[in-house]
Backbone as CSV, one residue per row, in Angstrom:
resi,resn,N_x,N_y,N_z,CA_x,CA_y,CA_z,C_x,C_y,C_z
1,UNK,111.528,123.582,55.299,110.219,122.908,55.285,109.080,123.904,55.476
2,UNK,109.305,124.937,56.314,108.238,125.887,56.624,108.500,127.256,56.014
3,UNK,109.252,127.325,54.924,109.613,128.628,54.356,108.406,129.389,53.856
4,UNK,107.381,128.710,53.353,106.217,129.380,52.785,105.145,129.674,53.819
5,UNK,105.341,129.240,55.044,104.335,129.435,56.078,104.598,130.734,56.826
6,UNK,103.573,131.320,57.435,103.767,132.541,58.219,104.703,132.291,59.395
7,UNK,105.362,133.367,59.812,106.293,133.254,60.939,105.563,132.801,62.187
8,UNK,104.353,133.317,62.395,103.599,132.963,63.586,103.291,131.472,63.622
9,UNK,103.134,130.842,62.482,102.868,129.402,62.466,104.109,128.634,62.900
10,UNK,105.291,129.089,62.464,106.527,128.457,62.924,106.661,128.568,64.443
11,UNK,106.303,129.732,64.972,106.379,129.922,66.418,105.431,128.975,67.137
12,UNK,104.297,128.688,66.562,103.321,127.806,67.204,103.858,126.401,67.399
13,UNK,104.909,126.036,66.654,105.497,124.713,66.793,106.557,124.658,67.886
14,UNK,106.925,125.821,68.444,107.880,125.825,69.543,107.264,125.122,70.748
15,UNK,108.131,124.579,71.608,107.652,123.790,72.741,107.984,124.472,74.066
16,UNK,107.135,124.200,75.028,107.297,124.702,76.390,107.442,123.492,77.304
17,UNK,108.499,123.467,78.120,108.803,122.322,78.974,108.585,122.694,80.427
18,UNK,107.689,121.985,81.097,107.399,122.214,82.519,108.093,121.111,83.320
19,UNK,109.279,121.372,83.793,110.122,120.328,84.374,109.689,119.925,85.769
20,UNK,108.861,120.713,86.438,108.448,120.399,87.804,107.334,119.357,87.853
21,UNK,106.814,118.947,86.710,105.678,118.028,86.702,106.020,116.729,85.981
22,UNK,107.233,116.261,86.147,107.636,114.984,85.567,107.275,113.873,86.551
23,UNK,106.429,112.956,86.129,106.011,111.851,86.983,107.145,110.848,87.150
24,UNK,107.131,110.082,88.260,108.226,109.135,88.514,108.387,108.071,87.431
25,UNK,107.294,107.699,86.764,107.375,106.632,85.762,107.746,107.137,84.371
26,UNK,108.034,108.433,84.231,108.401,108.996,82.932,109.917,108.944,82.786
27,UNK,110.375,108.369,81.703,111.809,108.223,81.461,112.309,109.338,80.547
28,UNK,113.637,109.483,80.506,114.244,110.488,79.637,114.009,110.169,78.164
29,UNK,113.937,108.877,77.837,113.661,108.475,76.448,112.274,108.928,76.024
30,UNK,111.310,108.791,76.924,109.939,109.220,76.621,109.869,110.733,76.448
31,UNK,110.615,111.484,77.266,110.588,112.943,77.179,111.175,113.458,75.867
32,UNK,112.050,112.697,75.254,112.657,113.132,73.997,111.684,113.067,72.826
33,UNK,110.629,112.291,72.971,109.713,112.076,71.840,108.288,112.546,72.098
34,UNK,107.913,112.751,73.359,106.498,113.016,73.647,106.161,114.489,73.473
35,UNK,104.931,114.751,73.098,104.320,116.079,73.052,102.944,115.947,73.687
36,UNK,102.572,116.909,74.518,101.293,116.817,75.218,100.137,116.654,74.245
37,UNK,99.302,115.658,74.530,98.082,115.435,73.764,97.026,114.930,74.733
38,UNK,95.856,115.531,74.688,94.812,115.228,75.654,94.422,113.749,75.640
39,UNK,94.489,113.092,74.474,94.078,111.704,74.361,95.253,110.730,74.480
40,UNK,96.350,110.994,73.789,97.448,110.027,73.719,98.531,110.238,74.774
41,UNK,98.865,111.481,75.094,99.920,111.775,76.073,99.450,112.848,77.050
42,UNK,98.498,112.522,77.932,97.938,113.554,78.819,98.866,113.977,79.953
43,UNK,99.954,113.234,80.198,100.853,113.564,81.304,102.235,114.000,80.829
44,UNK,102.377,114.223,79.545,103.650,114.709,79.022,103.794,116.193,79.346
45,UNK,104.899,116.619,79.995,105.044,118.024,80.406,105.640,118.923,79.328
46,UNK,105.559,118.512,78.067,106.086,119.306,76.963,104.908,119.733,76.090
47,UNK,104.749,121.035,75.877,103.570,121.564,75.185,104.005,122.382,73.976
48,UNK,103.291,122.236,72.876,103.446,123.156,71.752,102.665,124.425,72.053
49,UNK,103.251,125.565,71.724,102.578,126.833,71.996,101.240,126.912,71.262
50,UNK,101.223,126.430,70.023,99.981,126.458,69.261,98.904,125.589,69.888
51,UNK,99.296,124.435,70.471,98.318,123.552,71.111,97.738,124.193,72.368
52,UNK,98.573,124.935,73.106,98.087,125.599,74.322,96.999,126.617,73.966
53,UNK,97.262,127.423,72.942,96.290,128.437,72.529,95.036,127.783,71.971
54,UNK,95.210,126.708,71.203,94.056,126.009,70.624,93.194,125.383,71.715
55,UNK,93.821,124.809,72.765,93.055,124.205,73.862,92.209,125.248,74.583
56,UNK,92.680,126.491,74.591,91.927,127.569,75.242,90.844,128.144,74.337
57,UNK,90.737,127.615,73.104,89.714,128.098,72.183,90.065,129.404,71.509
58,UNK,91.352,129.700,71.370,91.787,130.952,70.757,92.483,130.680,69.428
59,UNK,92.630,131.738,68.627,93.296,131.672,67.329,94.757,132.107,67.510
60,UNK,95.692,131.186,67.311,97.097,131.516,67.528,97.584,132.573,66.544
61,UNK,97.115,132.510,65.302,97.561,133.466,64.282,97.220,134.900,64.708
62,UNK,96.007,135.087,65.206,95.574,136.412,65.636,96.244,136.818,66.940
63,UNK,96.411,135.854,67.821,96.999,136.157,69.125,98.478,136.492,69.000
64,UNK,99.155,135.892,68.036,100.574,136.183,67.839,100.790,137.610,67.358
65,UNK,99.800,138.190,66.674,99.914,139.558,66.166,99.535,140.578,67.240
66,UNK,98.441,140.330,67.956,97.940,141.279,68.946,98.512,141.048,70.346
67,UNK,99.017,139.846,70.591,99.513,139.518,71.924,98.412,139.012,72.833
68,UNK,98.798,138.475,73.966,97.827,137.957,74.923,98.538,137.269,76.079
69,UNK,97.749,136.906,77.085,98.268,136.221,78.275,97.541,134.898,78.413
70,UNK,98.300,133.813,78.403,97.733,132.480,78.526,98.075,131.891,79.890
71,UNK,97.102,131.241,80.495,97.306,130.574,81.777,97.378,129.073,81.601
72,UNK,98.452,128.474,82.105,98.597,127.015,82.121,98.308,126.556,83.546
73,UNK,97.161,125.939,83.746,96.727,125.526,85.073,97.022,124.043,85.267
74,UNK,97.792,123.753,86.310,98.163,122.376,86.628,97.542,122.029,87.978
75,UNK,96.595,121.130,87.959,95.847,120.795,89.180,96.219,119.390,89.649
76,UNK,96.575,119.297,90.942,96.870,118.015,91.577,95.798,117.738,92.626
77,UNK,94.982,116.715,92.407,94.011,116.245,93.392,94.356,114.795,93.700
78,UNK,94.906,114.561,94.890,95.463,113.249,95.202,94.803,112.654,96.440
79,UNK,94.426,111.380,96.332,93.964,110.588,97.463,95.154,109.765,97.949
80,UNK,95.726,110.147,99.087,96.946,109.511,99.567,96.713,108.108,100.119
81,UNK,95.457,107.686,100.232,95.174,106.308,100.617,95.402,105.349,99.453
82,UNK,95.471,105.875,98.242,95.680,105.046,97.066,97.154,105.064,96.672
83,UNK,97.477,104.341,95.629,98.853,104.248,95.163,99.351,105.590,94.636
84,UNK,100.680,105.783,94.703,101.276,107.029,94.200,101.042,107.199,92.704
85,UNK,100.887,106.104,91.996,100.662,106.194,90.551,99.319,106.831,90.216
86,UNK,98.410,106.877,91.199,97.102,107.497,90.980,97.146,109.019,91.151
87,UNK,98.253,109.524,91.687,98.394,110.974,91.908,99.026,111.586,90.667
88,UNK,98.199,112.083,89.773,98.672,112.630,88.498,98.059,114.013,88.291
89,UNK,98.732,114.867,87.530,98.212,116.221,87.299,97.178,116.264,86.180
90,UNK,96.363,117.298,86.223,95.410,117.581,85.155,95.727,118.968,84.600
91,UNK,95.894,119.055,83.289,96.279,120.305,82.640,95.061,120.952,81.991
92,UNK,94.898,122.242,82.247,93.883,123.038,81.563,94.522,124.353,81.137
93,UNK,93.932,124.966,80.107,94.500,126.189,79.546,93.383,127.204,79.346
94,UNK,93.655,128.463,79.656,92.666,129.517,79.468,93.373,130.847,79.243
95,UNK,92.666,131.728,78.577,93.208,133.059,78.331,92.886,133.946,79.516
96,UNK,93.871,134.721,79.973,93.723,135.518,81.188,93.465,136.991,80.922
97,UNK,93.919,137.516,79.803,93.766,138.949,79.567,92.398,139.252,78.971
98,UNK,92.027,140.502,79.039,90.755,140.962,78.479,90.956,141.304,77.006
99,UNK,90.347,140.530,76.133,90.544,140.733,74.703,89.446,141.574,74.064
100,UNK,88.503,142.068,74.856,87.415,142.881,74.329,87.925,144.303,74.094
101,UNK,87.986,144.779,72.855,88.523,146.134,72.600,87.649,147.242,73.173
102,UNK,86.370,146.956,73.452,85.483,147.981,74.004,85.751,148.232,75.486
103,UNK,86.344,147.261,76.167,86.603,147.398,77.599,88.089,147.471,77.916
104,UNK,88.907,147.638,76.914,90.347,147.641,77.144,90.998,148.633,76.190
105,UNK,91.855,149.488,76.724,92.527,150.486,75.887,93.474,149.818,74.915
106,UNK,94.210,148.827,75.403,95.181,148.113,74.557,94.959,146.622,74.723
107,UNK,94.031,146.030,73.949,93.755,144.595,74.091,94.972,143.761,73.737
108,UNK,95.040,142.576,74.297,96.185,141.721,74.067,97.276,141.974,75.097
109,UNK,98.502,141.693,74.711,99.650,141.884,75.601,100.757,142.583,74.821
110,UNK,101.159,143.744,75.298,102.225,144.489,74.636,102.949,145.355,75.647
111,UNK,104.141,145.745,75.306,104.931,146.631,76.155,105.886,147.436,75.269
112,UNK,106.373,148.538,75.815,107.267,149.428,75.070,108.642,149.454,75.733
113,UNK,109.666,149.580,74.914,111.017,149.784,75.407,111.793,150.572,74.362
114,UNK,112.832,151.221,74.807,113.596,152.106,73.928,115.029,151.629,73.791
115,UNK,115.577,151.873,72.608,116.999,151.635,72.345,117.678,152.983,72.086
116,UNK,118.697,153.271,72.870,119.406,154.544,72.751,120.728,154.319,72.004
117,UNK,121.051,155.266,71.140,122.281,155.136,70.352,122.682,156.525,69.849
118,UNK,123.874,156.611,69.268,124.373,157.850,68.672,124.508,157.673,67.166
119,UNK,124.084,158.668,66.456,124.219,158.663,65.002,125.682,158.937,64.623
120,UNK,126.041,158.676,63.365,127.434,159.010,62.940,127.813,160.460,63.166
121,UNK,126.786,161.335,63.242,127.073,162.760,63.492,127.258,163.066,64.978
122,UNK,127.098,162.037,65.838,127.252,162.253,67.270,125.989,162.690,67.966
123,UNK,124.847,162.635,67.299,123.574,163.056,67.903,122.973,161.863,68.645
124,UNK,122.612,162.096,69.903,121.965,161.029,70.690,120.529,160.853,70.217
125,UNK,120.183,159.628,69.940,118.838,159.313,69.452,118.324,158.067,70.166
126,UNK,117.067,157.818,69.947,116.473,156.600,70.500,115.419,156.077,69.543
127,UNK,115.188,154.790,69.634,114.118,154.135,68.874,113.153,153.511,69.866
128,UNK,111.915,153.958,69.839,110.889,153.435,70.738,110.201,152.258,70.055
129,UNK,110.230,151.128,70.708,109.681,149.890,70.137,108.482,149.452,70.966
130,UNK,107.388,149.166,70.295,106.206,148.588,70.931,106.146,147.118,70.533
131,UNK,106.359,146.258,71.499,106.468,144.826,71.222,105.188,144.114,71.636
132,UNK,104.773,143.183,70.804,103.620,142.332,71.082,104.112,140.900,71.294
133,UNK,103.443,140.184,72.156,103.841,138.796,72.397,102.804,138.057,73.211
134,UNK,103.085,136.791,73.439,102.214,135.937,74.244,102.960,135.583,75.523
135,UNK,102.371,135.936,76.657,102.968,135.601,77.947,102.257,134.382,78.517
136,UNK,103.035,133.446,79.059,102.483,132.218,79.624,102.696,132.226,81.133
137,UNK,101.593,132.142,81.869,101.631,132.071,83.332,101.299,130.641,83.752
138,UNK,102.203,130.024,84.498,102.004,128.651,84.975,101.482,128.713,86.405
139,UNK,100.319,128.112,86.636,99.688,128.107,87.958,99.501,126.661,88.409
140,UNK,100.122,126.321,89.527,100.042,124.964,90.080,99.250,125.023,91.378
141,UNK,98.222,124.208,91.494,97.413,124.170,92.706,96.798,122.776,92.839
142,UNK,96.228,122.500,93.987,95.612,121.198,94.206,95.387,120.943,95.678
143,UNK,95.030,119.712,95.979,94.802,119.313,97.364,95.045,117.808,97.481
144,UNK,95.392,117.375,98.693,95.646,115.965,98.959,95.167,115.640,100.361
145,UNK,94.752,114.405,100.558,94.250,114.013,101.868,94.389,112.523,102.099
146,UNK,94.430,112.166,103.380,94.543,110.771,103.766,93.671,110.529,104.983
147,UNK,92.961,109.383,105.007,92.040,109.087,106.107,92.818,108.753,107.370
148,UNK,92.348,109.323,108.505,92.930,109.041,109.811,91.791,108.976,110.813
149,UNK,91.735,107.889,111.600,90.599,107.664,112.488,90.554,108.668,113.638
150,UNK,91.728,109.128,114.125,91.741,110.038,115.274,91.125,111.393,114.933
151,UNK,91.562,112.076,113.859,90.879,113.336,113.513,89.397,113.134,113.203
152,UNK,89.051,111.959,112.649,87.637,111.693,112.357,86.812,111.652,113.635
153,UNK,87.314,110.933,114.642,86.588,110.856,115.912,86.512,112.217,116.596
154,UNK,87.588,112.983,116.514,87.576,114.320,117.122,86.543,115.209,116.435
155,UNK,86.495,115.147,115.127,85.529,115.969,114.396,84.098,115.532,114.678
156,UNK,83.883,114.206,114.755,82.535,113.710,115.064,82.119,114.143,116.465
157,UNK,83.050,114.011,117.420,82.731,114.428,118.781,82.454,115.915,118.887
158,UNK,83.245,116.704,118.187,83.014,118.157,118.206,81.672,118.502,117.588
159,UNK,81.328,117.797,116.517,80.039,118.058,115.885,78.868,117.707,116.787
160,UNK,78.966,116.571,117.482,77.897,116.189,118.407,77.775,117.187,119.551
161,UNK,78.917,117.667,120.048,78.868,118.648,121.138,78.230,119.950,120.677
162,UNK,78.561,120.371,119.464,77.980,121.611,118.952,76.483,121.463,118.729
163,UNK,76.041,120.304,118.381,74.612,120.088,118.147,73.840,119.808,119.430
164,UNK,74.532,119.691,120.564,73.838,119.439,121.825,73.430,117.996,122.010
165,UNK,74.006,117.073,121.240,73.621,115.668,121.328,74.555,114.852,122.192
166,UNK,75.646,115.469,122.640,76.619,114.713,123.429,76.001,114.221,124.735
167,UNK,75.239,115.073,125.401,74.629,114.690,126.685,73.622,113.569,126.493
168,UNK,72.802,113.674,125.468,71.800,112.644,125.191,72.464,111.321,124.855
169,UNK,73.511,111.372,124.052,74.204,110.155,123.666,74.872,109.488,124.872
170,UNK,75.478,110.301,125.733,76.112,109.735,126.930,75.084,109.106,127.859
171,UNK,73.932,109.756,128.006,72.872,109.183,128.840,72.398,107.847,128.298
172,UNK,72.235,107.761,126.997,71.783,106.506,126.393,72.795,105.385,126.622
173,UNK,74.070,105.704,126.486,75.101,104.683,126.690,75.138,104.221,128.134
174,UNK,75.071,105.179,129.069,75.166,104.840,130.497,73.928,104.086,130.971
175,UNK,72.745,104.491,130.523,71.504,103.922,131.034,71.124,102.603,130.381
176,UNK,71.656,102.331,129.178,71.201,101.132,128.470,72.329,100.177,128.066
177,UNK,73.570,100.628,128.128,74.661,99.785,127.645,75.648,99.377,128.738
178,UNK,75.779,100.130,129.802,76.751,99.827,130.844,76.237,98.718,131.764
179,UNK,77.164,98.032,132.422,76.790,96.936,133.324,76.040,97.451,134.550
180,UNK,76.431,98.613,135.039,75.789,99.189,136.226,74.706,100.190,135.847
181,UNK,73.961,99.882,134.790,72.948,100.835,134.328,71.838,101.031,135.355
182,UNK,71.501,99.979,136.149,70.445,100.139,137.165,70.884,101.120,138.251
183,UNK,72.152,101.046,138.615,72.679,101.967,139.638,72.650,103.405,139.130
184,UNK,73.062,103.575,137.901,73.050,104.923,137.315,71.624,105.455,137.192
185,UNK,70.686,104.545,136.862,69.301,105.005,136.708,68.737,105.463,138.038
186,UNK,69.069,104.754,139.132,68.582,105.149,140.456,69.158,106.504,140.875
187,UNK,70.421,106.744,140.493,71.043,108.015,140.854,70.557,109.173,139.979
188,UNK,70.190,108.847,138.760,69.773,109.904,137.829,68.328,110.319,138.085
189,UNK,67.480,109.319,138.332,66.068,109.620,138.525,65.692,109.371,139.985
190,UNK,64.927,110.281,140.567,64.448,110.154,141.940,62.932,110.080,141.906
191,UNK,62.382,108.969,142.418,60.947,108.741,142.364,60.294,109.273,143.639
192,UNK,59.235,110.031,143.494,58.508,110.615,144.617,57.034,110.290,144.457
193,UNK,56.297,110.333,145.585,54.854,110.096,145.543,54.151,111.307,144.958
194,UNK,52.990,111.058,144.378,52.237,112.142,143.792,51.731,113.079,144.882
195,UNK,51.923,114.373,144.742,51.576,115.353,145.768,50.067,115.430,145.990
196,UNK,49.308,115.329,144.919,47.841,115.433,145.056,47.284,114.263,145.839
197,UNK,47.814,113.054,145.581,47.311,111.892,146.312,47.656,111.972,147.792
198,UNK,48.872,112.433,148.075,49.282,112.547,149.483,48.424,113.586,150.193
199,UNK,48.122,114.702,149.562,47.315,115.744,150.182,45.903,115.236,150.431
200,UNK,45.322,114.464,149.470,43.976,113.928,149.656,43.889,112.961,150.819
201,UNK,44.889,112.107,150.994,44.892,111.168,152.114,44.963,111.894,153.450
202,UNK,45.717,112.984,153.476,45.842,113.722,154.725,44.522,114.394,155.087
203,UNK,43.791,114.937,154.107,42.500,115.584,154.407,41.483,114.571,154.897
204,UNK,41.501,113.386,154.300,40.508,112.373,154.709,40.776,111.899,156.141
205,UNK,42.023,111.876,156.553,42.323,111.440,157.914,41.876,112.487,158.933
206,UNK,41.911,113.758,158.573,41.464,114.804,159.480,39.953,114.757,159.658
207,UNK,39.238,114.380,158.613,37.777,114.284,158.720,37.388,113.145,159.676
């Protein structure tokens, strides 16, 4: 079917299977037929190599010749207060290597290796091969959280203490909300006569 097409195009139809991201509601029957698609199958963990490169905005034909490094980013952001079915991954793709030839000695992704052998004459020889290819790095990251009243109260209390409002808040509660607020007010505040008035009365009595 693909005899007249370039080899790199055939390679673009190969699939990559990420088995660690199979959701509980995905069946084996679905996995046999699904291919990742942003609109129709956004949670299918099977990707065509050509689709990964295309999602990153790159040309697979050119990348297959020069090589490159592609990053498959799988992000999990889960609210554990909601149902488990709401905890689903989000897939993004980006190129990781520097493809600018002005800032890179060997743009793309390539490596060298040698094959050693003996000729029919018994001479040891080697063939040095420079191979180009596309490397795929899978990166899984995310965060999850669940509401709990105890850590919330501790954090609120710590914040009030750091802001210096704990003392004011406690005074307001004790002086205006407690049953014995009058007793607390008498102990907190001590009323004294005005010093100037007392001094004036004493001078007038001496006269």
